[in-house]
Amino acid sequence: ANTACLAGVSLGMAQACRRSSRRRAKPRFAPDTPKKEEAADPVGQDDVRDLTDSTASAAAPRRPPPGLARVKTGPQMVRRKVPRWAPDGGGGVDLMVADKGIGGELDTLTEEVVPGDGRVYRVCYDLGIGIRKEASIAAKRTGEDLLMGECFEVKTEIRRAGRRYFELLDGRGWVFDWTEIDGERTDLIELAAQLYTVAFPDGVNGIAWSSDPTMRFCTVNGFTNEGEATSLAQAGIRTGDVLVMIDQDPVVGMPFGTVLERVWATAGRQPGSGYFYKVTTENPYGIGIRDEPDIDGPRTGEDLIRGSVFEVDEMVEVEEDLTYLHLADQRGWVFDNSIFEPESPCVVNLAEIEPGCTLTMWRGEVDELAKTIGLKFRQDSNDGQPFTLTVLEEGEAIQRVPIAPGSNLRKTLLANGFQVYQDLRSVFNCNANQLCGTCVLDVMEGGDNLTVRSVNEAAVMAANPPSFRLCCNIDVYGDVTVRLRPRGVKYGGGT
């Protein structure tokens, strides 16, 4: 009976304690209630305690609250804040409560999962963010951090309890968007850029394009009329967005003129009045150029990659066999296999092409685009060191001048006192607007270190040797040797 009585008393006390505990509990979203006056802190704050104080030493040792680390400084123990979301912060602290919203378990039932859709974010908090293994602040760390200014692309986003969790596309783990510091919300990341895709059933029309000074990025400069501006804006296209891909073919890093030819081809438009074809093979490496109209003939070592637009000046048709096309720039021959593969030919005449395409666009800084897609340009591998431009002039000694990666060849020559033009063309020229076609030079060595010629330049210079180039249309990405004012130039107008 005594045992039963004690058990009953114990049970009653436990229930009373639980009732008392429930009465004292305060929801985390309720306003703070006034606290009883406590002894003043020696420095006016609770961050520093003198552990030699007799009152403090008589009591049980105080443990630092979660998120605070102890640093011993002589006779005192200073507790400084180490944000748990930052690298090396909050080790060993249970943070589950920080990952719950007002609704507790209800939050997990109302979470929303959305795809990343090409969004790219940048870390904007100076201490960075520790990467988690799961979509929770309390999840274990992977041991890696995202540092201030680092960008990452999102694979999946989870929205839960007013916070967003982002799964990194590269598979390293999860990060989240904000936390609370001193009672205020502090954003840890910001939207840096976004990849998005727009379909053009009738081909690309209505967009005015431009290029950056390096001619590596093709951007939206505006719209051709108000009607097009409205429809394209509704599709999500904005001025300043960068063109990344046409269908599945990347165009970043291509010369501006080459990109425009591909854009026009989506609507069946030709860059000139001749016969133009587009490479449509499913092989991502394109088709090889032959020395003669024979599929088994020797290759030149060059290829036409998928999506390329080229002009044809001669055609050889073989009965019930392949048709061979001679490139107008004199590089060689390619073949048309439509007689055997009518549904998926390797080349298509632009006049017969079916309009339509998709464009993949980038909204953000071009430097971040290069980092996101892993793009590395030739000049980037030179660590900014100048290349050597060797200049040959009739009756003059050989001269060598440094040229920065990506520099325009004409501007560099003029800046160093060289005369690019023949006779009166030094006065009557288009001032590098690619209109007169008179700034011709002969590339003796290093042609592969220059931007490739567009179809327009090739058409203008068709009557000249392949090494003759318009220097206003050239950017330099390696050592090069040129001869100024070569003899025998046949001027054909501008590009």
PDB file of N, CA and C in Angstrom, residues 192-281:
ATOM      1  N   ALA A 192      21.997  35.688 -58.994  1.00  0.00           N
ATOM      2  CA  ALA A 192      23.083  36.202 -59.831  1.00  0.00           C
ATOM      3  C   ALA A 192      22.705  36.174 -61.301  1.00  0.00           C
ATOM      4  N   ALA A 193      22.063  35.106 -61.731  1.00  0.00           N
ATOM      5  CA  ALA A 193      21.745  34.972 -63.152  1.00  0.00           C
ATOM      6  C   ALA A 193      20.762  33.829 -63.335  1.00  0.00           C
ATOM      7  N   GLN A 194      20.311  33.677 -64.580  1.00  0.00           N
ATOM      8  CA  GLN A 194      19.374  32.603 -64.883  1.00  0.00           C
ATOM      9  C   GLN A 194      19.508  32.176 -66.331  1.00  0.00           C
ATOM     10  N   LEU A 195      19.520  30.864 -66.543  1.00  0.00           N
ATOM     11  CA  LEU A 195      19.432  30.285 -67.875  1.00  0.00           C
ATOM     12  C   LEU A 195      17.967  29.971 -68.158  1.00  0.00           C
ATOM     13  N   TYR A 196      17.494  30.351 -69.341  1.00  0.00           N
ATOM     14  CA  TYR A 196      16.112  30.024 -69.689  1.00  0.00           C
ATOM     15  C   TYR A 196      16.031  29.766 -71.192  1.00  0.00           C
ATOM     16  N   THR A 197      14.985  29.076 -71.596  1.00  0.00           N
ATOM     17  CA  THR A 197      14.818  28.682 -72.989  1.00  0.00           C
ATOM     18  C   THR A 197      13.511  29.228 -73.536  1.00  0.00           C
ATOM     19  N   VAL A 198      13.559  29.759 -74.755  1.00  0.00           N
ATOM     20  CA  VAL A 198      12.376  30.312 -75.419  1.00  0.00           C
ATOM     21  C   VAL A 198      12.246  29.647 -76.786  1.00  0.00           C
ATOM     22  N   ALA A 199      11.034  29.212 -77.122  1.00  0.00           N
ATOM     23  CA  ALA A 199      10.778  28.563 -78.414  1.00  0.00           C
ATOM     24  C   ALA A 199      10.333  29.595 -79.448  1.00  0.00           C
ATOM     25  N   PHE A 200      10.848  29.458 -80.676  1.00  0.00           N
ATOM     26  CA  PHE A 200      10.474  30.324 -81.799  1.00  0.00           C
ATOM     27  C   PHE A 200       9.978  29.424 -82.927  1.00  0.00           C
ATOM     28  N   PRO A 201       8.684  29.163 -83.011  1.00  0.00           N
ATOM     29  CA  PRO A 201       8.157  28.232 -84.029  1.00  0.00           C
ATOM     30  C   PRO A 201       8.436  28.681 -85.465  1.00  0.00           C
ATOM     31  N   ASP A 202       8.526  29.991 -85.706  1.00  0.00           N
ATOM     32  CA  ASP A 202       8.747  30.510 -87.059  1.00  0.00           C
ATOM     33  C   ASP A 202      10.155  31.042 -87.248  1.00  0.00           C
ATOM     34  N   GLY A 203      11.071  30.672 -86.358  1.00  0.00           N
ATOM     35  CA  GLY A 203      12.420  31.210 -86.428  1.00  0.00           C
ATOM     36  C   GLY A 203      12.535  32.513 -85.650  1.00  0.00           C
ATOM     37  N   VAL A 204      13.750  32.965 -85.473  1.00  0.00           N
ATOM     38  CA  VAL A 204      14.000  34.153 -84.657  1.00  0.00           C
ATOM     39  C   VAL A 204      13.810  35.411 -85.495  1.00  0.00           C
ATOM     40  N   ASN A 205      12.887  36.253 -85.043  1.00  0.00           N
ATOM     41  CA  ASN A 205      12.646  37.540 -85.687  1.00  0.00           C
ATOM     42  C   ASN A 205      12.356  38.571 -84.608  1.00  0.00           C
ATOM     43  N   GLY A 206      12.592  39.829 -84.932  1.00  0.00           N
ATOM     44  CA  GLY A 206      12.202  40.908 -84.036  1.00  0.00           C
ATOM     45  C   GLY A 206      13.234  41.315 -83.014  1.00  0.00           C
ATOM     46  N   ILE A 207      14.411  40.660 -82.976  1.00  0.00           N
ATOM     47  CA  ILE A 207      15.437  40.981 -81.987  1.00  0.00           C
ATOM     48  C   ILE A 207      16.602  41.679 -82.671  1.00  0.00           C
ATOM     49  N   ALA A 208      17.038  42.795 -82.090  1.00  0.00           N
ATOM     50  CA  ALA A 208      18.253  43.474 -82.543  1.00  0.00           C
ATOM     51  C   ALA A 208      19.406  42.999 -81.666  1.00  0.00           C
ATOM     52  N   TRP A 209      20.436  42.443 -82.286  1.00  0.00           N
ATOM     53  CA  TRP A 209      21.538  41.839 -81.559  1.00  0.00           C
ATOM     54  C   TRP A 209      22.763  42.742 -81.554  1.00  0.00           C
ATOM     55  N   SER A 210      23.592  42.566 -80.535  1.00  0.00           N
ATOM     56  CA  SER A 210      24.878  43.269 -80.470  1.00  0.00           C
ATOM     57  C   SER A 210      25.893  42.337 -79.827  1.00  0.00           C
ATOM     58  N   SER A 211      27.152  42.762 -79.806  1.00  0.00           N
ATOM     59  CA  SER A 211      28.212  41.947 -79.223  1.00  0.00           C
ATOM     60  C   SER A 211      29.012  42.768 -78.237  1.00  0.00           C
ATOM     61  N   ASP A 212      29.658  42.080 -77.304  1.00  0.00           N
ATOM     62  CA  ASP A 212      30.560  42.758 -76.382  1.00  0.00           C
ATOM     63  C   ASP A 212      31.845  43.115 -77.130  1.00  0.00           C
ATOM     64  N   PRO A 213      32.719  43.940 -76.536  1.00  0.00           N
ATOM     65  CA  PRO A 213      33.924  44.366 -77.256  1.00  0.00           C
ATOM     66  C   PRO A 213      34.838  43.220 -77.691  1.00  0.00           C
ATOM     67  N   THR A 214      34.795  42.089 -76.985  1.00  0.00           N
ATOM     68  CA  THR A 214      35.659  40.970 -77.345  1.00  0.00           C
ATOM     69  C   THR A 214      35.056  40.094 -78.433  1.00  0.00           C
ATOM     70  N   MET A 215      33.802  40.389 -78.836  1.00  0.00           N
ATOM     71  CA  MET A 215      33.099  39.618 -79.870  1.00  0.00           C
ATOM     72  C   MET A 215      32.878  38.167 -79.455  1.00  0.00           C
ATOM     73  N   ARG A 216      32.797  37.924 -78.138  1.00  0.00           N
ATOM     74  CA  ARG A 216      32.607  36.555 -77.671  1.00  0.00           C
ATOM     75  C   ARG A 216      31.176  36.274 -77.240  1.00  0.00           C
ATOM     76  N   PHE A 217      30.406  37.326 -76.943  1.00  0.00           N
ATOM     77  CA  PHE A 217      29.061  37.142 -76.418  1.00  0.00           C
ATOM     78  C   PHE A 217      28.081  37.955 -77.244  1.00  0.00           C
ATOM     79  N   CYS A 218      27.026  37.287 -77.712  1.00  0.00           N
ATOM     80  CA  CYS A 218      25.971  37.923 -78.504  1.00  0.00           C
ATOM     81  C   CYS A 218      24.812  38.242 -77.570  1.00  0.00           C
ATOM     82  N   THR A 219      24.429  39.510 -77.488  1.00  0.00           N
ATOM     83  CA  THR A 219      23.416  39.928 -76.518  1.00  0.00           C
ATOM     84  C   THR A 219      22.242  40.608 -77.213  1.00  0.00           C
ATOM     85  N   VAL A 220      21.110  40.648 -76.503  1.00  0.00           N
ATOM     86  CA  VAL A 220      19.915  41.335 -76.996  1.00  0.00           C
ATOM     87  C   VAL A 220      20.111  42.838 -76.795  1.00  0.00           C
ATOM     88  N   ASN A 221      20.117  43.572 -77.910  1.00  0.00           N
ATOM     89  CA  ASN A 221      20.323  45.019 -77.844  1.00  0.00           C
ATOM     90  C   ASN A 221      19.008  45.787 -77.860  1.00  0.00           C
ATOM     91  N   GLY A 222      17.934  45.131 -78.269  1.00  0.00           N
ATOM     92  CA  GLY A 222      16.631  45.781 -78.341  1.00  0.00           C
ATOM     93  C   GLY A 222      15.706  44.973 -79.235  1.00  0.00           C
ATOM     94  N   PHE A 223      14.598  45.608 -79.646  1.00  0.00           N
ATOM     95  CA  PHE A 223      13.601  44.935 -80.473  1.00  0.00           C
ATOM     96  C   PHE A 223      13.274  45.812 -81.676  1.00  0.00           C
ATOM     97  N   THR A 224      12.897  45.187 -82.775  1.00  0.00           N
ATOM     98  CA  THR A 224      12.752  45.914 -84.033  1.00  0.00           C
ATOM     99  C   THR A 224      11.491  46.766 -84.091  1.00  0.00           C
ATOM    100  N   ASN A 225      10.454  46.414 -83.335  1.00  0.00           N
ATOM    101  CA  ASN A 225       9.237  47.232 -83.305  1.00  0.00           C
ATOM    102  C   ASN A 225       8.482  46.961 -82.006  1.00  0.00           C
ATOM    103  N   GLU A 226       7.480  47.772 -81.740  1.00  0.00           N
ATOM    104  CA  GLU A 226       6.748  47.674 -80.469  1.00  0.00           C
ATOM    105  C   GLU A 226       5.997  46.356 -80.341  1.00  0.00           C
ATOM    106  N   GLY A 227       5.428  45.892 -81.456  1.00  0.00           N
ATOM    107  CA  GLY A 227       4.702  44.627 -81.401  1.00  0.00           C
ATOM    108  C   GLY A 227       5.606  43.471 -81.026  1.00  0.00           C
ATOM    109  N   GLU A 228       6.778  43.412 -81.650  1.00  0.00           N
ATOM    110  CA  GLU A 228       7.744  42.355 -81.323  1.00  0.00           C
ATOM    111  C   GLU A 228       8.236  42.516 -79.886  1.00  0.00           C
ATOM    112  N   ALA A 229       8.436  43.761 -79.465  1.00  0.00           N
ATOM    113  CA  ALA A 229       8.923  44.002 -78.106  1.00  0.00           C
ATOM    114  C   ALA A 229       7.942  43.460 -77.075  1.00  0.00           C
ATOM    115  N   THR A 230       6.657  43.648 -77.319  1.00  0.00           N
ATOM    116  CA  THR A 230       5.648  43.169 -76.365  1.00  0.00           C
ATOM    117  C   THR A 230       5.613  41.659 -76.291  1.00  0.00           C
ATOM    118  N   SER A 231       5.567  40.989 -77.453  1.00  0.00           N
ATOM    119  CA  SER A 231       5.483  39.530 -77.470  1.00  0.00           C
ATOM    120  C   SER A 231       6.749  38.886 -76.929  1.00  0.00           C
ATOM    121  N   LEU A 232       7.919  39.445 -77.264  1.00  0.00           N
ATOM    122  CA  LEU A 232       9.179  38.874 -76.786  1.00  0.00           C
ATOM    123  C   LEU A 232       9.353  39.112 -75.292  1.00  0.00           C
ATOM    124  N   ALA A 233       8.892  40.258 -74.800  1.00  0.00           N
ATOM    125  CA  ALA A 233       8.955  40.515 -73.363  1.00  0.00           C
ATOM    126  C   ALA A 233       8.051  39.553 -72.606  1.00  0.00           C
ATOM    127  N   GLN A 234       6.894  39.250 -73.177  1.00  0.00           N
ATOM    128  CA  GLN A 234       6.000  38.279 -72.547  1.00  0.00           C
ATOM    129  C   GLN A 234       6.625  36.887 -72.527  1.00  0.00           C
ATOM    130  N   ALA A 235       7.476  36.598 -73.515  1.00  0.00           N
ATOM    131  CA  ALA A 235       8.181  35.308 -73.548  1.00  0.00           C
ATOM    132  C   ALA A 235       9.342  35.265 -72.567  1.00  0.00           C
ATOM    133  N   GLY A 236       9.678  36.420 -71.974  1.00  0.00           N
ATOM    134  CA  GLY A 236      10.712  36.453 -70.948  1.00  0.00           C
ATOM    135  C   GLY A 236      12.035  37.037 -71.390  1.00  0.00           C
ATOM    136  N   ILE A 237      12.146  37.472 -72.648  1.00  0.00           N
ATOM    137  CA  ILE A 237      13.417  37.998 -73.152  1.00  0.00           C
ATOM    138  C   ILE A 237      13.563  39.458 -72.751  1.00  0.00           C
ATOM    139  N   ARG A 238      14.755  39.815 -72.270  1.00  0.00           N
ATOM    140  CA  ARG A 238      15.033  41.172 -71.828  1.00  0.00           C
ATOM    141  C   ARG A 238      16.283  41.708 -72.532  1.00  0.00           C
ATOM    142  N   THR A 239      16.352  43.021 -72.658  1.00  0.00           N
ATOM    143  CA  THR A 239      17.551  43.646 -73.206  1.00  0.00           C
ATOM    144  C   THR A 239      18.752  43.338 -72.320  1.00  0.00           C
ATOM    145  N   GLY A 240      19.851  42.961 -72.942  1.00  0.00           N
ATOM    146  CA  GLY A 240      21.060  42.616 -72.202  1.00  0.00           C
ATOM    147  C   GLY A 240      21.240  41.126 -71.977  1.00  0.00           C
ATOM    148  N   ASP A 241      20.205  40.313 -72.237  1.00  0.00           N
ATOM    149  CA  ASP A 241      20.342  38.868 -72.083  1.00  0.00           C
ATOM    150  C   ASP A 241      21.309  38.321 -73.135  1.00  0.00           C
ATOM    151  N   VAL A 242      22.042  37.280 -72.775  1.00  0.00           N
ATOM    152  CA  VAL A 242      23.101  36.724 -73.623  1.00  0.00           C
ATOM    153  C   VAL A 242      22.616  35.435 -74.283  1.00  0.00           C
ATOM    154  N   LEU A 243      22.870  35.295 -75.568  1.00  0.00           N
ATOM    155  CA  LEU A 243      22.522  34.080 -76.300  1.00  0.00           C
ATOM    156  C   LEU A 243      23.569  33.005 -76.016  1.00  0.00           C
ATOM    157  N   VAL A 244      23.112  31.853 -75.518  1.00  0.00           N
ATOM    158  CA  VAL A 244      24.013  30.764 -75.158  1.00  0.00           C
ATOM    159  C   VAL A 244      23.963  29.632 -76.178  1.00  0.00           C
ATOM    160  N   MET A 245      22.749  29.223 -76.570  1.00  0.00           N
ATOM    161  CA  MET A 245      22.620  28.106 -77.509  1.00  0.00           C
ATOM    162  C   MET A 245      21.479  28.365 -78.479  1.00  0.00           C
ATOM    163  N   ILE A 246      21.637  27.875 -79.700  1.00  0.00           N
ATOM    164  CA  ILE A 246      20.565  27.788 -80.678  1.00  0.00           C
ATOM    165  C   ILE A 246      20.250  26.315 -80.831  1.00  0.00           C
ATOM    166  N   ASP A 247      19.028  25.930 -80.474  1.00  0.00           N
ATOM    167  CA  ASP A 247      18.686  24.519 -80.320  1.00  0.00           C
ATOM    168  C   ASP A 247      19.671  23.898 -79.318  1.00  0.00           C
ATOM    169  N   GLN A 248      20.435  22.894 -79.722  1.00  0.00           N
ATOM    170  CA  GLN A 248      21.387  22.268 -78.805  1.00  0.00           C
ATOM    171  C   GLN A 248      22.835  22.620 -79.132  1.00  0.00           C
ATOM    172  N   ASP A 249      23.024  23.661 -79.931  1.00  0.00           N
ATOM    173  CA  ASP A 249      24.362  24.015 -80.380  1.00  0.00           C
ATOM    174  C   ASP A 249      24.848  25.281 -79.681  1.00  0.00           C
ATOM    175  N   PRO A 250      25.918  25.200 -78.883  1.00  0.00           N
ATOM    176  CA  PRO A 250      26.447  26.391 -78.206  1.00  0.00           C
ATOM    177  C   PRO A 250      27.003  27.396 -79.201  1.00  0.00           C
ATOM    178  N   VAL A 251      26.802  28.683 -78.901  1.00  0.00           N
ATOM    179  CA  VAL A 251      27.324  29.743 -79.763  1.00  0.00           C
ATOM    180  C   VAL A 251      28.197  30.719 -78.981  1.00  0.00           C
ATOM    181  N   VAL A 252      28.336  30.531 -77.679  1.00  0.00           N
ATOM    182  CA  VAL A 252      29.187  31.416 -76.884  1.00  0.00           C
ATOM    183  C   VAL A 252      30.632  31.274 -77.339  1.00  0.00           C
ATOM    184  N   GLY A 253      31.297  32.391 -77.548  1.00  0.00           N
ATOM    185  CA  GLY A 253      32.680  32.370 -77.986  1.00  0.00           C
ATOM    186  C   GLY A 253      32.857  32.432 -79.486  1.00  0.00           C
ATOM    187  N   MET A 254      31.754  32.262 -80.248  1.00  0.00           N
ATOM    188  CA  MET A 254      31.846  32.358 -81.705  1.00  0.00           C
ATOM    189  C   MET A 254      31.910  33.821 -82.135  1.00  0.00           C
ATOM    190  N   PRO A 255      32.533  34.120 -83.276  1.00  0.00           N
ATOM    191  CA  PRO A 255      32.503  35.480 -83.811  1.00  0.00           C
ATOM    192  C   PRO A 255      31.066  35.950 -84.014  1.00  0.00           C
ATOM    193  N   PHE A 256      30.859  37.221 -83.785  1.00  0.00           N
ATOM    194  CA  PHE A 256      29.510  37.792 -83.833  1.00  0.00           C
ATOM    195  C   PHE A 256      28.834  37.526 -85.172  1.00  0.00           C
ATOM    196  N   GLY A 257      29.570  37.706 -86.279  1.00  0.00           N
ATOM    197  CA  GLY A 257      28.980  37.482 -87.587  1.00  0.00           C
ATOM    198  C   GLY A 257      28.523  36.049 -87.790  1.00  0.00           C
ATOM    199  N   THR A 258      29.291  35.103 -87.260  1.00  0.00           N
ATOM    200  CA  THR A 258      28.925  33.687 -87.379  1.00  0.00           C
ATOM    201  C   THR A 258      27.644  33.388 -86.617  1.00  0.00           C
ATOM    202  N   VAL A 259      27.491  33.989 -85.442  1.00  0.00           N
ATOM    203  CA  VAL A 259      26.275  33.783 -84.652  1.00  0.00           C
ATOM    204  C   VAL A 259      25.062  34.352 -85.382  1.00  0.00           C
ATOM    205  N   LEU A 260      25.215  35.541 -85.966  1.00  0.00           N
ATOM    206  CA  LEU A 260      24.099  36.141 -86.692  1.00  0.00           C
ATOM    207  C   LEU A 260      23.667  35.266 -87.860  1.00  0.00           C
ATOM    208  N   GLU A 261      24.609  34.660 -88.564  1.00  0.00           N
ATOM    209  CA  GLU A 261      24.266  33.769 -89.669  1.00  0.00           C
ATOM    210  C   GLU A 261      23.423  32.598 -89.172  1.00  0.00           C
ATOM    211  N   ARG A 262      23.758  32.087 -88.014  1.00  0.00           N
ATOM    212  CA  ARG A 262      22.983  30.972 -87.456  1.00  0.00           C
ATOM    213  C   ARG A 262      21.596  31.423 -87.021  1.00  0.00           C
ATOM    214  N   VAL A 263      21.507  32.630 -86.460  1.00  0.00           N
ATOM    215  CA  VAL A 263      20.205  33.164 -86.058  1.00  0.00           C
ATOM    216  C   VAL A 263      19.314  33.361 -87.271  1.00  0.00           C
ATOM    217  N   TRP A 264      19.858  33.966 -88.323  1.00  0.00           N
ATOM    218  CA  TRP A 264      19.068  34.176 -89.539  1.00  0.00           C
ATOM    219  C   TRP A 264      18.608  32.854 -90.133  1.00  0.00           C
ATOM    220  N   ALA A 265      19.452  31.838 -90.057  1.00  0.00           N
ATOM    221  CA  ALA A 265      19.124  30.545 -90.663  1.00  0.00           C
ATOM    222  C   ALA A 265      17.912  29.902 -90.011  1.00  0.00           C
ATOM    223  N   THR A 266      17.620  30.244 -88.751  1.00  0.00           N
ATOM    224  CA  THR A 266      16.454  29.643 -88.076  1.00  0.00           C
ATOM    225  C   THR A 266      15.144  30.035 -88.753  1.00  0.00           C
ATOM    226  N   ALA A 267      15.157  31.146 -89.496  1.00  0.00           N
ATOM    227  CA  ALA A 267      13.969  31.587 -90.215  1.00  0.00           C
ATOM    228  C   ALA A 267      14.142  31.430 -91.720  1.00  0.00           C
ATOM    229  N   GLY A 268      15.202  30.710 -92.148  1.00  0.00           N
ATOM    230  CA  GLY A 268      15.436  30.485 -93.562  1.00  0.00           C
ATOM    231  C   GLY A 268      16.033  31.668 -94.288  1.00  0.00           C
ATOM    232  N   ARG A 269      16.583  32.643 -93.540  1.00  0.00           N
ATOM    233  CA  ARG A 269      17.176  33.828 -94.173  1.00  0.00           C
ATOM    234  C   ARG A 269      18.646  33.569 -94.504  1.00  0.00           C
ATOM    235  N   GLN A 270      19.072  34.055 -95.684  1.00  0.00           N
ATOM    236  CA  GLN A 270      20.452  33.872 -96.117  1.00  0.00           C
ATOM    237  C   GLN A 270      21.272  35.127 -95.829  1.00  0.00           C
ATOM    238  N   PRO A 271      22.574  34.970 -95.547  1.00  0.00           N
ATOM    239  CA  PRO A 271      23.438  36.135 -95.321  1.00  0.00           C
ATOM    240  C   PRO A 271      23.930  36.777 -96.611  1.00  0.00           C
ATOM    241  N   GLY A 272      23.523  36.259 -97.747  1.00  0.00           N
ATOM    242  CA  GLY A 272      23.951  36.800 -99.033  1.00  0.00           C
ATOM    243  C   GLY A 272      23.040  36.309-100.143  1.00  0.00           C
ATOM    244  N   SER A 273      23.409  36.624-101.396  1.00  0.00           N
ATOM    245  CA  SER A 273      22.560  36.278-102.535  1.00  0.00           C
ATOM    246  C   SER A 273      22.928  34.959-103.183  1.00  0.00           C
ATOM    247  N   GLY A 274      23.955  34.276-102.696  1.00  0.00           N
ATOM    248  CA  GLY A 274      24.391  33.028-103.301  1.00  0.00           C
ATOM    249  C   GLY A 274      23.592  31.832-102.811  1.00  0.00           C
ATOM    250  N   TYR A 275      24.205  30.646-102.924  1.00  0.00           N
ATOM    251  CA  TYR A 275      23.590  29.407-102.450  1.00  0.00           C
ATOM    252  C   TYR A 275      24.214  29.056-101.095  1.00  0.00           C
ATOM    253  N   PHE A 276      23.377  29.021-100.080  1.00  0.00           N
ATOM    254  CA  PHE A 276      23.860  28.787 -98.722  1.00  0.00           C
ATOM    255  C   PHE A 276      23.221  27.531 -98.144  1.00  0.00           C
ATOM    256  N   TYR A 277      24.031  26.807 -97.395  1.00  0.00           N
ATOM    257  CA  TYR A 277      23.585  25.588 -96.733  1.00  0.00           C
ATOM    258  C   TYR A 277      23.876  25.682 -95.238  1.00  0.00           C
ATOM    259  N   LYS A 278      23.181  24.845 -94.491  1.00  0.00           N
ATOM    260  CA  LYS A 278      23.400  24.741 -93.040  1.00  0.00           C
ATOM    261  C   LYS A 278      23.702  23.291 -92.696  1.00  0.00           C
ATOM    262  N   VAL A 279      24.703  23.090 -91.833  1.00  0.00           N
ATOM    263  CA  VAL A 279      25.048  21.737 -91.395  1.00  0.00           C
ATOM    264  C   VAL A 279      24.021  21.296 -90.357  1.00  0.00           C
ATOM    265  N   THR A 280      23.321  20.210 -90.636  1.00  0.00           N
ATOM    266  CA  THR A 280      22.252  19.729 -89.763  1.00  0.00           C
ATOM    267  C   THR A 280      22.500  18.309 -89.265  1.00  0.00           C
ATOM    268  N   THR A 281      23.690  17.787 -89.483  1.00  0.00           N
ATOM    269  CA  THR A 281      23.973  16.419 -89.066  1.00  0.00           C
ATOM    270  C   THR A 281      23.723  16.232 -87.579  1.00  0.00           C
TER     271      THR A 281
END
